[in-house]
Short mmCIF file of C-alpha atoms in Angstrom, two decimals:
data_model
loop_
_atom_site.label_atom_id
_atom_site.label_comp_id
_atom_site.label_asym_id
_atom_site.label_seq_id
_atom_site.Cartn_x
_atom_site.Cartn_y
_atom_site.Cartn_z
CA MET A 1 49.65 -37.99 16.76
CA GLY A 2 51.68 -38.93 13.69
CA GLN A 3 54.99 -37.73 15.07
CA PRO A 4 55.04 -39.81 18.30
CA MET A 5 53.72 -42.82 16.40
CA ALA A 6 56.52 -42.53 13.85
CA LEU A 7 59.05 -41.92 16.61
CA ASN A 8 58.11 -45.21 18.28
CA LEU A 9 58.51 -47.01 14.96
CA ALA A 10 61.94 -45.46 14.44
CA LYS A 11 63.06 -46.32 17.97
CA ALA A 12 61.98 -49.92 17.38
CA GLY A 13 64.36 -50.11 14.42
CA THR A 14 61.76 -49.93 11.67
CA ASP A 15 63.23 -48.96 8.31
CA LEU A 16 61.25 -45.75 8.08
CA VAL A 17 60.87 -42.96 5.52
CA VAL A 18 58.82 -40.01 6.77
CA TRP A 19 57.28 -36.85 5.40
CA ASN A 20 55.31 -34.14 7.18
CA ARG A 21 53.57 -31.13 5.73
CA THR A 22 55.37 -29.13 8.45
CA ALA A 23 59.01 -30.01 7.83
CA ALA A 24 60.21 -29.05 11.32
CA ARG A 25 58.13 -31.86 12.83
CA SER A 26 60.31 -34.42 11.08
CA GLU A 27 63.55 -33.27 12.71
CA ALA A 28 63.18 -35.50 15.78
CA LEU A 29 62.40 -38.44 13.51
CA GLY A 30 65.55 -37.87 11.49
CA ALA A 31 67.54 -37.77 14.72
CA ALA A 32 65.96 -41.12 15.71
CA GLY A 33 67.17 -42.77 12.51
CA ALA A 34 64.30 -42.26 10.07
CA THR A 35 64.96 -41.02 6.55
CA VAL A 36 63.25 -37.66 6.07
CA ALA A 37 61.71 -37.33 2.61
CA GLU A 38 61.28 -34.02 0.83
CA SER A 39 57.96 -34.96 -0.75
CA PRO A 40 55.22 -37.63 -0.63
CA ALA A 41 56.46 -38.89 -4.01
CA GLU A 42 59.80 -39.74 -2.38
CA VAL A 43 57.98 -41.79 0.25
CA PHE A 44 56.06 -43.77 -2.40
CA ALA A 45 59.26 -44.36 -4.33
CA SER A 46 61.02 -45.69 -1.21
CA ALA A 47 58.39 -47.79 0.57
CA ARG A 48 55.76 -50.33 -0.42
CA LEU A 49 53.75 -49.95 2.78
CA VAL A 50 52.64 -46.38 3.48
CA LEU A 51 51.02 -45.25 6.73
CA LEU A 52 48.86 -42.13 6.52
CA MET A 53 48.08 -40.14 9.68
CA LEU A 54 46.43 -37.05 8.23
CA ALA A 55 43.76 -34.62 9.36
CA ASP A 56 40.98 -35.30 6.85
CA GLY A 57 40.04 -36.60 3.44
CA GLY A 58 41.25 -33.48 1.67
CA ALA A 59 44.74 -33.92 3.09
CA ILE A 60 44.76 -37.61 2.18
CA ASP A 61 43.64 -36.91 -1.40
CA SER A 62 46.32 -34.25 -1.77
CA VAL A 63 49.12 -36.52 -0.53
CA LEU A 64 48.00 -39.45 -2.69
CA GLY A 65 47.42 -37.26 -5.74
CA ARG A 66 43.88 -38.58 -5.96
CA GLY A 67 42.10 -37.28 -9.03
CA THR A 68 45.40 -36.80 -10.90
CA PRO A 69 47.59 -39.12 -13.01
CA GLU A 70 50.03 -39.34 -10.08
CA PHE A 71 47.49 -41.26 -8.00
CA GLY A 72 47.94 -44.51 -9.93
CA VAL A 73 51.72 -44.15 -9.87
CA ASN A 74 51.70 -43.56 -6.11
CA VAL A 75 49.40 -46.39 -5.05
CA ALA A 76 50.03 -49.18 -7.58
CA GLY A 77 51.89 -52.02 -5.87
CA HIS A 78 51.61 -50.29 -2.49
CA THR A 79 49.62 -51.03 0.65
CA ILE A 80 48.05 -47.81 1.84
CA VAL A 81 47.13 -47.75 5.54
CA HIS A 82 44.65 -45.05 6.58
CA MET A 83 45.15 -44.39 10.32
CA GLY A 84 43.26 -41.12 10.71
CA THR A 85 39.56 -40.46 11.23
CA THR A 86 37.29 -39.75 8.27
CA SER A 87 33.75 -40.73 7.37
CA PRO A 88 33.26 -44.42 6.62
CA GLU A 89 31.87 -43.45 3.20
CA TYR A 90 35.05 -41.59 2.31
CA SER A 91 37.19 -44.58 3.30
CA HIS A 92 35.05 -47.03 1.34
CA ALA A 93 35.37 -44.91 -1.81
CA LEU A 94 39.12 -44.49 -1.29
CA GLU A 95 39.54 -48.25 -1.00
CA ALA A 96 37.74 -48.75 -4.32
CA ASP A 97 39.96 -46.19 -6.07
CA ILE A 98 43.19 -47.66 -4.64
CA ARG A 99 42.27 -51.23 -5.56
CA ALA A 100 41.23 -50.13 -9.06
CA SER A 101 44.70 -48.63 -9.45
CA GLY A 102 46.50 -51.79 -8.39
CA GLY A 103 47.08 -51.05 -4.72
CA ALA A 104 45.99 -52.61 -1.44
CA TYR A 105 44.20 -50.76 1.34
CA VAL A 106 43.82 -51.19 5.09
CA GLU A 107 41.95 -49.07 7.59
CA ALA A 108 43.75 -48.75 10.93
CA PRO A 109 42.23 -45.87 12.90
CA VAL A 110 43.50 -45.70 16.47
CA SER A 111 41.94 -44.96 19.83
CA GLY A 112 43.98 -42.79 22.17
CA SER A 113 45.33 -39.26 22.42
CA ARG A 114 48.86 -37.88 22.34
CA GLU A 115 50.01 -39.38 25.66
CA PRO A 116 49.07 -42.98 24.71
CA ALA A 117 50.65 -42.33 21.31
CA GLU A 118 53.91 -41.33 22.99
CA ALA A 119 53.78 -44.42 25.22
CA GLY A 120 52.97 -46.81 22.35
CA ARG A 121 49.64 -47.61 24.00
CA LEU A 122 47.20 -46.91 21.20
CA VAL A 123 44.48 -49.36 20.15
CA ALA A 124 44.10 -50.02 16.41
CA MET A 125 40.94 -51.13 14.63
CA LEU A 126 41.93 -52.86 11.40
CA ALA A 127 39.72 -53.49 8.39
CA GLY A 128 40.41 -54.73 4.87
CA GLU A 129 41.28 -57.93 3.06
CA PRO A 130 42.46 -60.46 5.69
CA ALA A 131 45.88 -60.99 4.09
CA ASP A 132 46.48 -57.23 3.92
CA VAL A 133 45.39 -56.77 7.54
CA GLU A 134 47.73 -59.51 8.75
CA ALA A 135 50.62 -58.00 6.80
CA VAL A 136 50.08 -54.64 8.52
CA ARG A 137 49.43 -55.88 12.07
CA PRO A 138 53.06 -56.71 13.08
CA LEU A 139 54.27 -53.31 11.95
CA LEU A 140 51.98 -51.62 14.46
CA GLN A 141 53.40 -53.38 17.54
CA PRO A 142 55.67 -50.45 18.56
CA VAL A 143 52.67 -48.09 18.26
CA CYS A 144 49.72 -50.10 19.59
CA HIS A 145 49.41 -52.35 22.61
CA ALA A 146 46.31 -53.96 21.06
CA THR A 147 44.99 -54.45 17.54
CA PHE A 148 41.56 -55.75 16.52
CA SER A 149 40.37 -57.07 13.18
CA CYS A 150 36.99 -55.54 12.37
CA GLY A 151 36.21 -57.17 9.03
CA ALA A 152 35.79 -55.40 5.73
CA VAL A 153 36.25 -51.69 5.04
CA PRO A 154 34.74 -49.45 6.41
CA ASN A 155 34.13 -51.39 9.63
CA GLY A 156 37.37 -50.11 11.15
CA LEU A 157 36.16 -46.54 10.95
CA VAL A 158 32.65 -47.42 12.07
CA MET A 159 34.23 -49.07 15.12
CA LYS A 160 36.34 -45.95 15.73
CA LEU A 161 33.24 -43.74 15.62
CA ALA A 162 31.43 -46.02 18.09
CA VAL A 163 34.43 -45.85 20.46
CA ASN A 164 34.61 -42.07 20.08
CA LEU A 165 30.91 -41.74 20.88
CA PHE A 166 31.59 -43.34 24.26
CA LEU A 167 34.71 -41.24 24.83
CA ILE A 168 32.97 -37.95 24.05
CA THR A 169 29.93 -38.63 26.23
CA MET A 170 32.10 -40.02 29.05
CA VAL A 171 34.43 -37.00 29.23
CA THR A 172 31.50 -34.60 28.95
CA GLY A 173 29.73 -36.43 31.76
CA LEU A 174 32.84 -36.30 33.94
CA THR A 175 33.17 -32.59 33.27
CA GLU A 176 29.53 -31.87 34.09
CA ALA A 177 29.80 -33.91 37.32
CA PHE A 178 32.90 -31.93 38.30
CA HIS A 179 31.04 -28.68 37.61
CA PHE A 180 28.07 -29.89 39.67
CA ALA A 181 30.27 -30.79 42.64
CA GLU A 182 32.26 -27.56 42.43
CA ARG A 183 29.23 -25.30 42.25
CA HIS A 184 27.71 -27.07 45.27
CA GLY A 185 30.79 -26.19 47.30
CA LEU A 186 32.14 -29.72 47.63
CA ASP A 187 35.83 -30.29 48.11
CA ARG A 188 36.91 -30.87 44.51
CA GLU A 189 39.87 -33.11 45.36
CA ARG A 190 37.68 -35.26 47.62
CA PHE A 191 35.05 -35.58 44.89
CA LEU A 192 37.67 -36.80 42.43
CA ALA A 193 39.12 -39.16 45.07
CA VAL A 194 35.67 -40.68 45.64
CA LEU A 195 35.24 -41.08 41.91
CA ASP A 196 38.67 -42.65 41.52
CA ALA A 197 37.98 -45.17 44.29
CA GLY A 198 34.75 -46.37 42.74
CA PRO A 199 33.65 -48.45 39.76
CA MET A 200 33.44 -45.48 37.36
CA ALA A 201 37.18 -44.83 37.50
CA SER A 202 39.03 -45.43 34.25
CA GLY A 203 42.20 -44.55 32.42
CA VAL A 204 40.34 -41.64 30.86
CA SER A 205 39.00 -40.29 34.17
CA ARG A 206 42.47 -40.55 35.72
CA MET A 207 43.91 -38.61 32.79
CA LYS A 208 41.23 -35.92 32.65
CA ALA A 209 40.30 -35.40 36.32
CA PRO A 210 43.60 -33.69 37.27
CA LYS A 211 43.21 -31.39 34.28
CA LEU A 212 39.77 -30.33 35.51
CA LEU A 213 41.09 -29.80 39.03
CA ASP A 214 43.90 -27.55 37.80
CA ARG A 215 41.91 -25.97 34.96
CA ASP A 216 44.69 -27.29 32.77
CA PHE A 217 43.45 -27.05 29.21
CA ALA A 218 46.79 -27.91 27.57
CA VAL A 219 45.86 -30.09 24.63
CA GLN A 220 45.81 -33.87 24.66
CA ALA A 221 42.76 -34.17 22.39
CA ALA A 222 41.72 -30.80 20.99
CA ALA A 223 38.12 -29.61 21.35
CA LEU A 224 38.04 -28.74 17.63
CA ASP A 225 39.02 -32.33 16.74
CA VAL A 226 36.38 -33.66 19.12
CA LEU A 227 33.79 -31.47 17.40
CA LYS A 228 34.89 -32.87 14.02
CA ASN A 229 34.55 -36.43 15.32
CA ASN A 230 31.19 -35.55 16.85
CA ARG A 231 29.98 -34.41 13.45
CA LEU A 232 31.21 -37.58 11.77
CA ILE A 233 29.39 -39.75 14.33
CA ALA A 234 26.20 -37.68 14.07
CA GLU A 235 26.26 -37.90 10.27
CA ALA A 236 26.77 -41.67 10.41
CA ALA A 237 23.89 -41.99 12.88
CA ARG A 238 21.56 -39.93 10.69
CA ARG A 239 22.43 -41.90 7.56
CA SER A 240 21.56 -45.09 9.42
CA GLY A 241 18.37 -43.69 10.94
CA LEU A 242 19.74 -43.96 14.49
CA ALA A 243 18.93 -41.77 17.47
CA SER A 244 21.97 -40.29 19.26
CA PRO A 245 20.51 -38.20 22.10
CA LEU A 246 23.59 -38.04 24.34
CA LEU A 247 25.88 -37.34 21.42
CA ASP A 248 23.62 -34.54 20.20
CA VAL A 249 23.90 -32.72 23.54
CA CYS A 250 27.68 -33.13 23.45
CA HIS A 251 27.71 -31.91 19.86
CA ALA A 252 26.03 -28.67 20.92
CA LEU A 253 28.38 -28.24 23.90
CA PHE A 254 31.55 -28.73 21.84
CA ASP A 255 30.22 -26.39 19.19
CA GLU A 256 29.78 -23.80 21.95
CA THR A 257 33.26 -24.58 23.32
CA VAL A 258 34.83 -23.88 19.93
CA GLY A 259 32.62 -20.81 19.49
CA LEU A 260 33.96 -19.44 22.79
CA GLY A 261 37.49 -19.62 21.36
CA HIS A 262 38.67 -22.87 22.97
CA GLY A 263 39.00 -25.04 19.87
CA GLY A 264 42.73 -25.49 20.39
CA ALA A 265 42.33 -26.44 24.06
CA ASP A 266 41.91 -29.94 25.44
CA MET A 267 38.46 -31.49 25.28
CA VAL A 268 37.95 -30.85 29.02
CA ALA A 269 37.59 -27.20 27.99
CA VAL A 270 33.95 -28.20 27.42
CA LEU A 271 33.82 -27.05 31.05
CA GLN A 272 33.88 -23.51 29.67
CA ALA A 273 30.68 -24.11 27.71
CA ILE A 274 28.96 -25.72 30.72
CA GLU A 275 30.00 -22.79 32.92
CA ALA A 276 28.70 -20.35 30.31
CA ARG A 277 25.32 -22.08 30.37
CA THR A 278 25.24 -21.91 34.18
CA GLU A 279 26.07 -18.21 34.10
CA ALA A 280 23.36 -17.59 31.53
CA ALA A 281 20.87 -19.47 33.71
CA ASP A 282 21.92 -17.37 36.72
CA ARG A 283 21.22 -14.21 34.75
CA HIS A 284 17.87 -15.48 33.50
CA PRO A 285 16.39 -17.81 36.14
CA GLU A 286 13.26 -19.79 35.37
CA PRO A 287 9.99 -18.55 36.91
CA ASP A 288 8.84 -20.40 40.04
CA GLY A 289 7.52 -23.82 39.22
CA ALA A 290 9.07 -23.82 35.74
CA SER A 291 11.90 -25.99 34.53
CA SER A 292 13.81 -26.38 31.33
CA ILE A 293 16.16 -28.83 29.72
CA SER A 294 18.65 -27.47 27.18
#
């Protein structure tokens, strides 16, 4: 995600300094006009506004030097923009540490997978002090076709988790419906055409339906990342005392998908877990008159 986002910034003429933990991923950015840094410290020395698109809190802490004397040096006088997905609690604590060290902080998690990132069609959910949010918003125009102010930290990440809850349950529902139609012998292309002509069609269904038809599990949004997001949403729901029945079923299915070895595949590989459950049910049918819900 970070590479296509940075590439769109570079192509738009943004004065950009980039660093990636995997150096080879910065080569295309250098060719597009960005300055490729050799270390995070070089980025902090060169730029006052720093965008972070990193996998988790551990990676963010490492890059910022959090918990070390370098942290204050890195963040003081800088605006740090957290664009990845972590728990809201982590983000809230990070904001406090950055502000205590003389920096500013904005949450800007984005909705969308690699293809929208490449097209500059992500949606950003911004949270932080209003002046900081408004300073960041124009910079995101080459990356996001829409930005929304969500209030104080960590409301940006809470909004992202709510959006992801819908995405996860929607794609899982589409996949189960496809499995249902296929196993009943329906013409799969006609089923998807009916779906696409009706009110349930969406950008997501139009992106994922052809992948189901072709059993194309090439990654757009990896099943392992979906499982991580599922866990974050479930943890947030539990801390707030909320029921999440649909999410909990999806959580189990994505855990099974990863357990079957498909963590690096696209999230529609949840089909593999659904098929495995069907095959298990075929091997162990319920007695007459009995039914079960798993």
